[in-house]
Coordinates of C-alpha atoms in Angstrom, one line a residue:
M8 CA 45.8 9.7 -58.7
V9 CA 43.7 11.6 -56.2
K10 CA 40.2 12.3 -57.8
E11 CA 39.8 15.7 -56.3
Q12 CA 41.7 17.9 -53.8
L13 CA 40.7 20.8 -51.8
E14 CA 42.0 24.2 -53.0
V15 CA 43.5 24.9 -49.6
L16 CA 45.6 21.7 -49.8
K17 CA 46.6 22.4 -53.4
A18 CA 47.7 25.9 -52.3
L19 CA 49.9 24.4 -49.6
D20 CA 51.4 21.8 -52.0
V21 CA 52.5 24.3 -54.6
A22 CA 53.3 27.3 -52.3
K23 CA 56.7 28.9 -52.8
T24 CA 59.0 28.8 -49.8
Q25 CA 58.0 31.7 -47.6
L26 CA 58.6 33.1 -44.2
Y27 CA 56.0 30.9 -42.5
H28 CA 57.9 27.8 -43.6
F29 CA 61.0 29.0 -41.8
T30 CA 59.0 30.2 -38.8
A31 CA 57.5 26.7 -38.5
I32 CA 61.0 25.1 -38.8
V33 CA 62.3 27.3 -36.0
I34 CA 59.3 26.8 -33.7
A35 CA 59.3 23.0 -34.2
G36 CA 63.1 22.8 -34.4
M37 CA 63.7 24.4 -31.0
G38 CA 61.6 21.7 -29.5
F39 CA 63.9 19.1 -31.1
F40 CA 66.9 21.1 -29.9
T41 CA 65.6 20.7 -26.4
D42 CA 64.7 17.0 -26.9
A43 CA 68.2 16.1 -28.0
Y44 CA 69.9 18.3 -25.4
D45 CA 67.9 16.7 -22.6
L46 CA 68.2 13.1 -23.8
F47 CA 71.9 13.1 -24.4
C48 CA 73.3 15.6 -21.8
I49 CA 72.9 12.9 -19.2
S50 CA 75.7 10.9 -20.8
L51 CA 78.1 13.8 -20.1
V52 CA 77.5 13.8 -16.3
T53 CA 76.9 10.1 -15.4
K54 CA 80.6 9.7 -14.5
L55 CA 80.4 12.8 -12.3
L56 CA 77.3 11.4 -10.6
G57 CA 79.2 8.2 -9.8
R58 CA 82.1 10.2 -8.3
I59 CA 79.8 12.4 -6.2
Y60 CA 77.4 9.8 -4.8
Y61 CA 79.2 6.4 -5.0
T62 CA 82.9 7.0 -4.3
V63 CA 84.1 4.7 -1.5
P64 CA 86.7 6.4 0.8
G65 CA 90.1 4.9 0.3
A66 CA 89.2 3.2 -3.0
E67 CA 91.8 3.0 -5.8
K68 CA 89.4 4.5 -8.4
P69 CA 86.6 7.1 -8.2
G70 CA 83.1 5.8 -7.7
T71 CA 80.8 4.8 -10.6
L72 CA 77.1 4.4 -10.8
P73 CA 76.0 0.8 -9.9
P74 CA 74.7 -1.1 -12.8
N75 CA 71.0 -0.8 -11.9
V76 CA 71.3 2.9 -11.2
A77 CA 73.3 3.6 -14.4
A78 CA 70.7 1.7 -16.5
A79 CA 67.9 3.7 -14.8
V80 CA 69.6 7.1 -15.2
N81 CA 70.4 6.5 -18.9
G82 CA 67.3 4.6 -19.8
V83 CA 64.3 6.0 -17.9
A84 CA 63.9 9.1 -20.1
L85 CA 63.8 6.7 -23.1
V86 CA 61.0 4.8 -21.4
G87 CA 59.1 8.0 -20.8
T88 CA 59.7 9.1 -24.4
L89 CA 58.2 5.8 -25.7
A90 CA 55.1 6.3 -23.6
G91 CA 54.8 9.9 -24.7
Q92 CA 55.2 9.1 -28.4
L93 CA 52.3 6.7 -28.2
F94 CA 50.1 8.9 -26.0
F95 CA 50.6 12.2 -27.7
G96 CA 50.7 10.7 -31.2
W97 CA 47.2 9.4 -30.5
L98 CA 46.1 12.6 -28.8
G99 CA 47.4 14.7 -31.7
D100 CA 44.9 13.0 -34.0
R101 CA 42.1 13.3 -31.5
M102 CA 42.5 16.9 -30.2
G103 CA 44.5 18.5 -32.9
R104 CA 48.2 19.1 -33.4
K105 CA 48.4 22.6 -32.0
R106 CA 46.2 22.0 -28.9
V107 CA 48.6 19.3 -27.7
Y108 CA 51.8 21.0 -28.9
G109 CA 52.1 23.5 -26.1
L110 CA 51.4 20.9 -23.4
T111 CA 54.4 18.8 -24.4
L112 CA 56.6 21.9 -24.2
L113 CA 55.4 22.8 -20.7
I114 CA 56.2 19.3 -19.5
M115 CA 59.7 19.5 -21.0
V116 CA 60.4 22.8 -19.4
T117 CA 59.1 21.9 -16.0
C118 CA 60.8 18.5 -15.8
S119 CA 64.2 19.9 -17.1
V120 CA 64.3 22.3 -14.2
A121 CA 63.0 19.7 -11.7
S122 CA 65.6 17.1 -12.9
G123 CA 68.4 19.6 -12.0
L124 CA 66.9 20.3 -8.7
S125 CA 66.7 16.6 -7.7
L126 CA 66.2 16.6 -3.9
G127 CA 68.5 15.4 -1.1
N128 CA 72.2 14.7 -0.7
Q129 CA 71.9 10.9 -0.2
P130 CA 72.4 8.7 -3.3
K131 CA 69.0 7.0 -3.2
A132 CA 67.1 10.2 -2.8
V133 CA 68.9 12.1 -5.6
M134 CA 68.8 9.2 -8.1
A135 CA 65.2 8.4 -7.3
T136 CA 64.0 12.0 -7.9
L137 CA 66.3 12.4 -10.9
C138 CA 64.8 9.3 -12.5
F139 CA 61.3 10.3 -11.7
F140 CA 61.6 13.7 -13.3
R141 CA 63.6 12.3 -16.3
F142 CA 60.8 9.9 -17.0
W143 CA 58.3 12.7 -17.2
L144 CA 60.8 14.8 -19.2
G145 CA 61.0 11.9 -21.7
F146 CA 57.2 11.8 -21.7
G147 CA 57.0 15.4 -22.9
I148 CA 59.9 14.8 -25.4
G149 CA 58.0 11.8 -26.8
G150 CA 55.1 14.0 -27.7
D151 CA 57.3 16.3 -29.7
Y152 CA 58.3 13.6 -32.2
P153 CA 54.9 12.9 -33.9
L154 CA 53.6 16.4 -33.4
S155 CA 56.6 18.3 -34.8
A156 CA 56.9 15.9 -37.8
T157 CA 53.2 16.0 -38.6
I158 CA 52.9 19.7 -38.3
M159 CA 55.9 20.4 -40.5
S160 CA 54.7 17.8 -43.2
E161 CA 51.2 19.3 -43.3
Y162 CA 52.5 22.9 -43.6
A163 CA 55.2 22.1 -46.2
N164 CA 54.9 22.2 -50.0
K165 CA 55.5 18.9 -51.8
K166 CA 58.6 20.0 -53.6
T167 CA 60.7 20.8 -50.5
R168 CA 58.7 18.9 -47.8
G169 CA 61.6 16.5 -47.1
A170 CA 64.1 19.3 -46.5
F171 CA 61.7 21.2 -44.2
I172 CA 61.0 18.1 -42.0
A173 CA 64.7 17.2 -42.1
A174 CA 65.6 20.7 -41.0
V175 CA 63.4 20.4 -37.9
F176 CA 65.0 17.1 -37.1
A177 CA 68.5 18.5 -37.8
M178 CA 68.1 20.6 -34.6
Q179 CA 68.6 17.4 -32.8
G180 CA 72.3 17.5 -33.9
T181 CA 72.5 21.1 -32.7
G182 CA 71.1 20.1 -29.3
I183 CA 73.7 17.3 -28.9
L184 CA 76.4 19.8 -29.8
A185 CA 75.0 22.4 -27.4
G186 CA 75.0 19.9 -24.6
G187 CA 78.7 19.2 -25.1
I188 CA 79.6 22.9 -25.4
M189 CA 77.6 23.7 -22.2
A190 CA 79.4 21.0 -20.3
I191 CA 82.7 22.3 -21.5
I192 CA 81.9 25.8 -20.4
V193 CA 80.5 24.9 -17.0
S194 CA 83.3 22.4 -16.2
S195 CA 85.9 24.9 -17.2
I196 CA 84.5 27.6 -15.0
F197 CA 84.3 25.3 -12.0
D198 CA 87.8 23.9 -12.7
K199 CA 89.1 27.5 -12.7
Q200 CA 87.2 28.7 -9.7
F201 CA 87.6 25.5 -7.6
P202 CA 90.9 23.9 -8.8
A203 CA 91.3 20.4 -7.7
P204 CA 94.1 17.7 -8.0
A205 CA 93.7 14.3 -9.7
Y206 CA 91.9 11.6 -7.8
Q207 CA 95.2 9.5 -7.4
V208 CA 96.9 12.6 -5.9
D209 CA 94.2 13.5 -3.4
A210 CA 91.0 11.5 -3.6
L211 CA 89.0 13.8 -1.3
A212 CA 90.2 17.1 -2.7
S213 CA 89.6 15.9 -6.3
L214 CA 85.9 16.3 -5.7
P215 CA 85.1 19.8 -4.3
P216 CA 81.6 20.1 -2.8
E217 CA 80.8 22.6 -5.5
S218 CA 81.1 19.8 -8.1
D219 CA 77.5 18.9 -7.4
Y220 CA 76.4 22.1 -9.1
I221 CA 78.0 21.2 -12.4
W222 CA 75.6 18.5 -13.4
R223 CA 72.6 20.4 -12.1
I224 CA 73.4 23.5 -14.2
I225 CA 74.0 21.4 -17.3
V226 CA 70.7 19.6 -16.9
I227 CA 68.6 22.7 -16.1
F228 CA 69.9 24.7 -19.1
G229 CA 67.8 22.5 -21.4
A230 CA 64.7 24.3 -20.2
I231 CA 65.7 27.7 -21.5
P232 CA 65.4 27.2 -25.4
A233 CA 62.1 25.3 -25.0
A234 CA 60.6 28.1 -22.8
L235 CA 61.5 30.7 -25.3
T236 CA 59.4 29.1 -28.1
Y237 CA 56.2 28.5 -26.0
Y238 CA 54.5 31.7 -27.0
W239 CA 55.1 31.1 -30.7
R240 CA 53.8 27.5 -30.5
M241 CA 50.6 28.9 -29.1
K242 CA 50.3 31.4 -31.9
M243 CA 50.6 28.8 -34.7
P244 CA 47.3 28.1 -36.5
E245 CA 46.1 24.5 -36.6
T246 CA 47.2 22.7 -39.8
A247 CA 44.7 22.9 -42.7
R248 CA 44.8 19.2 -43.2
Y249 CA 43.7 18.5 -39.7
T250 CA 41.1 21.2 -39.7
A251 CA 39.6 20.2 -43.0
L252 CA 40.1 16.4 -43.2
V253 CA 39.7 15.5 -39.5
E254 CA 37.6 18.3 -37.9
K255 CA 35.7 18.8 -41.2
N256 CA 35.8 22.6 -40.8
A257 CA 36.4 23.9 -44.3
E258 CA 35.8 27.6 -43.4
R259 CA 38.4 27.7 -40.6
A260 CA 41.0 25.8 -42.7
A261 CA 40.6 28.3 -45.6
A262 CA 40.6 31.3 -43.3
D263 CA 43.8 30.1 -41.4
M264 CA 45.7 29.3 -44.6
S265 CA 44.6 32.5 -46.3
K266 CA 46.4 34.4 -43.5
V267 CA 49.4 32.1 -43.7
L268 CA 49.8 32.1 -47.5
N269 CA 48.7 35.7 -47.8
K270 CA 46.2 34.9 -50.6
E271 CA 42.5 34.4 -50.8
I272 CA 41.3 30.7 -50.5
K273 CA 37.7 29.8 -50.8
A274 CA 36.1 27.4 -48.3
E275 CA 34.8 24.2 -50.0
T276 CA 32.4 22.9 -47.4
E277 CA 30.5 20.5 -49.7
M278 CA 33.7 18.9 -50.9
V279 CA 35.0 18.5 -47.3
E280 CA 31.8 16.8 -46.3
R281 CA 31.9 14.5 -49.3
M282 CA 35.5 13.5 -48.8
T283 CA 35.4 13.0 -45.1
T284 CA 32.2 10.8 -45.2
D285 CA 33.5 8.6 -48.0
E286 CA 33.8 5.0 -46.8
S287 CA 37.4 4.8 -48.2
N288 CA 38.4 7.6 -45.9
S289 CA 36.8 6.4 -42.7
F290 CA 38.5 3.1 -41.7
G291 CA 40.3 2.9 -38.4
L292 CA 43.8 1.9 -37.3
F293 CA 42.8 -1.7 -36.3
S294 CA 40.8 -2.5 -39.5
M295 CA 41.6 -4.9 -42.3
K296 CA 41.4 -2.0 -44.7
F297 CA 44.2 -0.2 -42.8
L298 CA 46.2 -3.4 -42.8
K299 CA 45.7 -3.8 -46.6
R300 CA 46.7 -0.3 -47.4
H301 CA 49.2 0.7 -44.8
G302 CA 50.3 -2.5 -43.1
L303 CA 53.6 -3.1 -44.9
P304 CA 54.7 0.5 -44.9
L305 CA 54.0 0.7 -41.1
L306 CA 56.1 -2.5 -40.7
G307 CA 58.8 -0.8 -42.7
T308 CA 58.8 2.4 -40.7
T309 CA 58.6 0.7 -37.3
S310 CA 61.2 -2.0 -38.0
T311 CA 63.8 0.3 -39.5
W312 CA 63.5 2.9 -36.7
F313 CA 63.7 0.1 -34.1
L314 CA 66.9 -1.3 -35.6
L315 CA 68.5 2.1 -36.2
D316 CA 67.9 3.3 -32.6
I317 CA 69.5 0.2 -31.1
A318 CA 72.8 1.2 -32.8
F319 CA 72.4 5.0 -32.7
Y320 CA 71.6 5.3 -28.9
S321 CA 74.2 2.7 -28.0
Q322 CA 76.8 4.8 -29.7
N323 CA 75.6 8.1 -28.4
L324 CA 75.0 7.3 -24.8
F325 CA 78.1 5.2 -24.3
Q326 CA 80.6 6.7 -26.6
K327 CA 82.4 8.0 -23.5
D328 CA 82.9 4.4 -22.4
I329 CA 84.2 3.4 -25.9
F330 CA 86.6 6.4 -25.9
T331 CA 87.8 5.4 -22.4
A332 CA 88.3 1.8 -23.6
I333 CA 90.6 2.9 -26.4
G334 CA 92.4 5.4 -24.2
W335 CA 91.2 8.6 -25.8
I336 CA 89.8 9.7 -22.5
P337 CA 92.4 9.2 -19.7
P338 CA 91.6 6.9 -16.7
A339 CA 89.3 8.5 -14.2
K340 CA 91.8 8.4 -11.4
T341 CA 94.2 10.7 -13.3
M342 CA 91.7 13.5 -13.3
S343 CA 89.6 15.6 -11.0
A344 CA 85.8 15.5 -11.2
S345 CA 85.5 18.7 -13.3
Q346 CA 88.4 17.7 -15.6
E347 CA 86.7 14.4 -16.3
V348 CA 83.5 16.2 -17.3
F349 CA 85.5 18.5 -19.5
K350 CA 87.3 15.7 -21.4
I351 CA 84.2 13.6 -21.9
A352 CA 82.4 16.7 -23.2
R353 CA 85.3 17.7 -25.5
A354 CA 85.4 14.2 -27.1
Q355 CA 81.6 14.1 -27.6
T356 CA 81.5 17.7 -28.9
L357 CA 84.3 16.9 -31.5
I358 CA 82.3 13.9 -32.8
A359 CA 79.1 16.0 -32.9
L360 CA 80.8 18.9 -34.7
C361 CA 82.7 16.9 -37.3
S362 CA 80.2 14.2 -38.1
T363 CA 76.8 14.3 -36.3
V364 CA 75.8 17.9 -37.2
P365 CA 77.1 17.7 -40.8
G366 CA 75.2 14.5 -41.4
Y367 CA 71.9 16.0 -40.5
W368 CA 72.4 19.0 -42.8
F369 CA 73.6 16.8 -45.7
T370 CA 70.2 15.2 -45.4
V371 CA 68.5 18.6 -45.6
A372 CA 70.5 19.4 -48.7
F373 CA 70.0 16.2 -50.6
I374 CA 66.8 14.5 -49.4
D375 CA 64.6 16.1 -52.1
I376 CA 67.2 15.3 -54.8
M377 CA 68.1 11.8 -53.9
G378 CA 64.9 10.7 -52.2
R379 CA 64.2 9.2 -48.7
W380 CA 64.7 5.6 -49.7
A381 CA 68.1 6.0 -51.3
I382 CA 69.5 8.0 -48.4
Q383 CA 68.2 5.5 -45.9
M384 CA 69.6 2.5 -47.8
M385 CA 73.0 4.3 -48.2
G386 CA 73.1 5.3 -44.6
F387 CA 72.5 1.7 -43.3
F388 CA 75.0 0.4 -45.8
F389 CA 77.9 2.7 -44.7
M390 CA 77.0 2.3 -41.0
T391 CA 77.4 -1.4 -41.5
V392 CA 80.7 -1.0 -43.4
F393 CA 82.3 1.4 -40.9
M394 CA 81.1 -0.5 -37.8
F395 CA 82.6 -3.7 -39.1
A396 CA 85.8 -1.8 -40.1
I397 CA 86.3 -0.7 -36.5
A398 CA 85.0 -3.9 -34.9
F399 CA 86.9 -6.7 -36.5
P400 CA 90.4 -5.0 -36.3
Y401 CA 89.5 -3.5 -32.9
N402 CA 92.7 -4.6 -31.2
Y403 CA 94.6 -2.6 -33.9
W404 CA 92.5 0.5 -33.4
S405 CA 92.9 0.4 -29.6
K406 CA 96.7 0.9 -29.9
K407 CA 97.7 4.4 -29.0
E408 CA 99.2 5.2 -32.3
N409 CA 96.0 4.3 -34.1
R410 CA 93.4 6.1 -32.0
I411 CA 93.0 9.0 -34.4
G412 CA 92.1 6.5 -37.1
F413 CA 89.5 4.9 -34.8
V414 CA 87.9 8.2 -34.0
I415 CA 87.6 9.1 -37.7
M416 CA 86.0 5.7 -38.5
Y417 CA 83.7 6.0 -35.5
A418 CA 82.7 9.5 -36.5
L419 CA 81.9 8.3 -40.0
T420 CA 79.3 5.9 -38.6
F421 CA 77.6 8.9 -37.0
F422 CA 77.8 10.9 -40.2
F423 CA 76.0 8.2 -42.2
A424 CA 73.5 7.6 -39.4
N425 CA 72.4 11.2 -39.7
F426 CA 72.9 11.4 -43.5
G427 CA 70.8 8.3 -43.5
P428 CA 68.2 6.4 -41.4
N429 CA 68.3 8.6 -38.3
S430 CA 66.8 11.4 -40.4
T431 CA 64.7 9.4 -42.9
T432 CA 63.0 7.2 -40.2
F433 CA 61.7 10.4 -38.7
I434 CA 60.6 11.9 -42.0
V435 CA 58.8 9.1 -43.8
P436 CA 56.1 8.3 -41.2
A437 CA 54.9 11.9 -41.3
E438 CA 54.2 11.6 -45.0
I439 CA 52.6 8.3 -46.0
F440 CA 49.7 7.8 -43.6
P441 CA 46.2 9.5 -43.7
A442 CA 45.7 12.8 -41.9
R443 CA 43.3 11.3 -39.3
L444 CA 45.9 8.6 -38.4
R445 CA 49.2 10.4 -39.3
S446 CA 50.2 11.5 -35.8
T447 CA 49.3 8.1 -34.3
C448 CA 51.2 6.2 -36.9
H449 CA 54.2 8.4 -36.5
G450 CA 54.0 7.9 -32.8
I451 CA 53.9 4.1 -33.2
S452 CA 56.9 4.2 -35.5
A453 CA 58.8 6.5 -33.2
A454 CA 57.9 4.3 -30.1
A455 CA 59.3 1.3 -32.0
G456 CA 62.5 3.3 -32.3
K457 CA 62.6 4.1 -28.6
A458 CA 62.1 0.4 -27.8
G459 CA 65.3 -0.1 -29.8
A460 CA 66.9 2.8 -28.0
I461 CA 66.0 1.2 -24.6
I462 CA 67.5 -2.1 -25.8
G463 CA 70.6 -0.2 -26.9
A464 CA 70.9 1.8 -23.7
F465 CA 70.4 -1.1 -21.3
G466 CA 72.0 -3.8 -23.4
F467 CA 75.1 -2.1 -24.5
L468 CA 75.9 -1.0 -20.9
Y469 CA 76.2 -4.7 -19.9
A470 CA 77.4 -6.2 -23.3
A471 CA 80.4 -3.9 -23.6
Q472 CA 81.9 -4.9 -20.3
N473 CA 85.2 -6.7 -20.5
Q474 CA 85.1 -10.5 -20.9
D475 CA 87.5 -10.8 -18.0
P476 CA 85.5 -10.5 -14.8
K477 CA 88.5 -8.8 -13.1
K478 CA 88.4 -5.9 -15.6
T479 CA 84.8 -5.0 -15.6
D480 CA 83.4 -1.8 -14.0
H481 CA 82.5 -2.2 -10.3
G482 CA 79.3 -4.2 -9.9
Y483 CA 79.0 -5.4 -13.5
P484 CA 79.1 -9.0 -14.7
A485 CA 81.4 -9.9 -17.5
G486 CA 80.1 -9.0 -20.9
I487 CA 81.1 -9.8 -24.5
G488 CA 83.5 -6.8 -24.8
V489 CA 83.5 -3.7 -26.8
K490 CA 84.7 -5.4 -30.0
N491 CA 81.9 -8.0 -30.1
S492 CA 79.3 -5.4 -29.1
L493 CA 80.4 -3.3 -32.1
I494 CA 80.1 -6.4 -34.4
V495 CA 76.5 -7.0 -33.1
L496 CA 75.7 -3.3 -33.9
G497 CA 77.1 -3.8 -37.4
V498 CA 74.8 -6.8 -37.9
I499 CA 71.8 -4.8 -36.7
N500 CA 72.6 -2.1 -39.2
F501 CA 72.7 -4.7 -42.0
I502 CA 69.3 -6.0 -41.0
G503 CA 68.0 -2.5 -41.1
M504 CA 69.2 -2.2 -44.7
L505 CA 67.0 -5.3 -45.6
F506 CA 63.9 -3.9 -43.9
T507 CA 64.3 -0.6 -45.8
F508 CA 62.9 -2.5 -48.8
L509 CA 59.5 -2.2 -47.1
V510 CA 59.7 1.6 -47.0
P511 CA 58.0 3.5 -49.8
E512 CA 59.4 6.6 -51.5
P513 CA 57.3 9.7 -50.8
N514 CA 59.4 12.2 -52.7
G515 CA 57.6 14.7 -54.9
K516 CA 54.0 13.5 -54.1
S517 CA 51.3 15.2 -52.1
L518 CA 50.3 13.8 -48.8
E519 CA 46.9 12.8 -50.2
E520 CA 48.6 10.9 -53.0
L521 CA 50.8 9.1 -50.5
S522 CA 48.1 8.2 -48.1
G523 CA 45.6 7.2 -50.8
E524 CA 43.0 9.6 -49.3
N525 CA 40.2 10.2 -51.8
D526 CA 41.7 8.1 -54.6
G527 CA 38.5 6.2 -55.0
D528 CA 40.2 2.9 -55.4
D529 CA 40.9 1.8 -51.8
G530 CA 44.5 2.9 -52.3
E531 CA 45.8 -0.2 -54.1
K532 CA 46.9 1.8 -57.2
E533 CA 48.7 4.4 -55.1
Y534 CA 50.7 1.9 -53.2
A535 CA 51.5 0.1 -56.5
Q536 CA 53.0 3.4 -57.6
L537 CA 55.0 3.7 -54.3
G538 CA 56.8 0.6 -55.3
N539 CA 58.6 2.7 -57.9
R540 CA 61.4 4.4 -56.0
S541 CA 62.6 6.6 -58.7
V542 CA 62.8 10.3 -57.7
P543 CA 60.6 12.7 -59.6
V544 CA 62.5 15.3 -61.6

């Protein structure tokens, strides 16, 4: 047990759910809304980009992005996100959560707009500027991961902390849904205002010049919700745990939280000085003491997030290709450009509405009842089951009469990803590490996830190509096919289930108990307790 705890931290741990909790959820959540919108909206318009910039006159089918361009457009934001998670995670522990929080939002707003205004009308110019700005967009998004999670965990009470952090992350599902709805609205308006025949009827007329505005409007829209929350981010006080335990400013921590909690809290300057100068609370990230205390939990959070994101981003970014393969989205040549955007968006919106969004909110509802570990293990297990259930009998599911069954099974993998490891891998790293290293360790865990996402984004693009070289998309080598790619993803989910045994259960404990801060025994006893994954009642 923690030997002593500051009154201001005790007050936060036992505080009843109040308006400031919901305010923090909305402020942090709108950042995640924007993150998801910006990361996943690109999958809605890549087919359109191929038509606009890479259609060959007289070709039998509309143009598609060349392999290297498609990989860059889909993956460059993920590379930027990885870099941003590491950099801003570290910076959040050095400069403070609040001070860095506004900067990430400004980068996201600026680069969302700049991405949609990509210069030129030649393919190389447009794609180069689009990729440049999407990298920096990802860089800003990356900072939002460790900062939002850390801020919410440090503001929350210990009884409902999991639900509060999960609610912030659940805005990712809303952002994915909003991207699909926005694409449906924009493509419908353009289809009505500038009606066009299918490509196979009239190739030139199927792509009106105004189609270039469709993808730009969809991409730019992501800047609006982020811009609306900038003022409120700047008004948030720094978290008391950072102010007291890292900056060692007991007076400001007490004053800030007195206003937030609407109660008088005394400043405990002597205790802060004693706690922060204790040798057991001063070791660094690259020390043997950190490795002894937090090495296995950090391996658990990084490995499970890495494995989860390989599967999750493969499915999200390329579900349009999977739906095309089973015939749920018609062949491109049977549609005009705006009609193709509409049908891709409709398919992805249906999946988001029926499985992705409910999965996030099931986590919010049950995480403080079931615990993080149980939900993560359950999610990986059912993702494995449903992925194998659609992969092995893939030829059966690809028949026209069985497509609805395929979509239901595919949707269930999304449901259990979000009512499972996609949520818990975000939550746990924000709870189990010391305040002075919390943002950094969350950033490392999140960056491991984005490394998996990059593998998923680049690898699945090639792996899912038909085994017959004559049936691959233009410019792609033969792959292992959709069926074998789905089997590989199922195996990855199973391995994620095994690595979950390294993840501790943080439910019902204070952040100081979890991190071993000020327990006076180098943390060994606390982590022995974390081996017990029963959920406190």
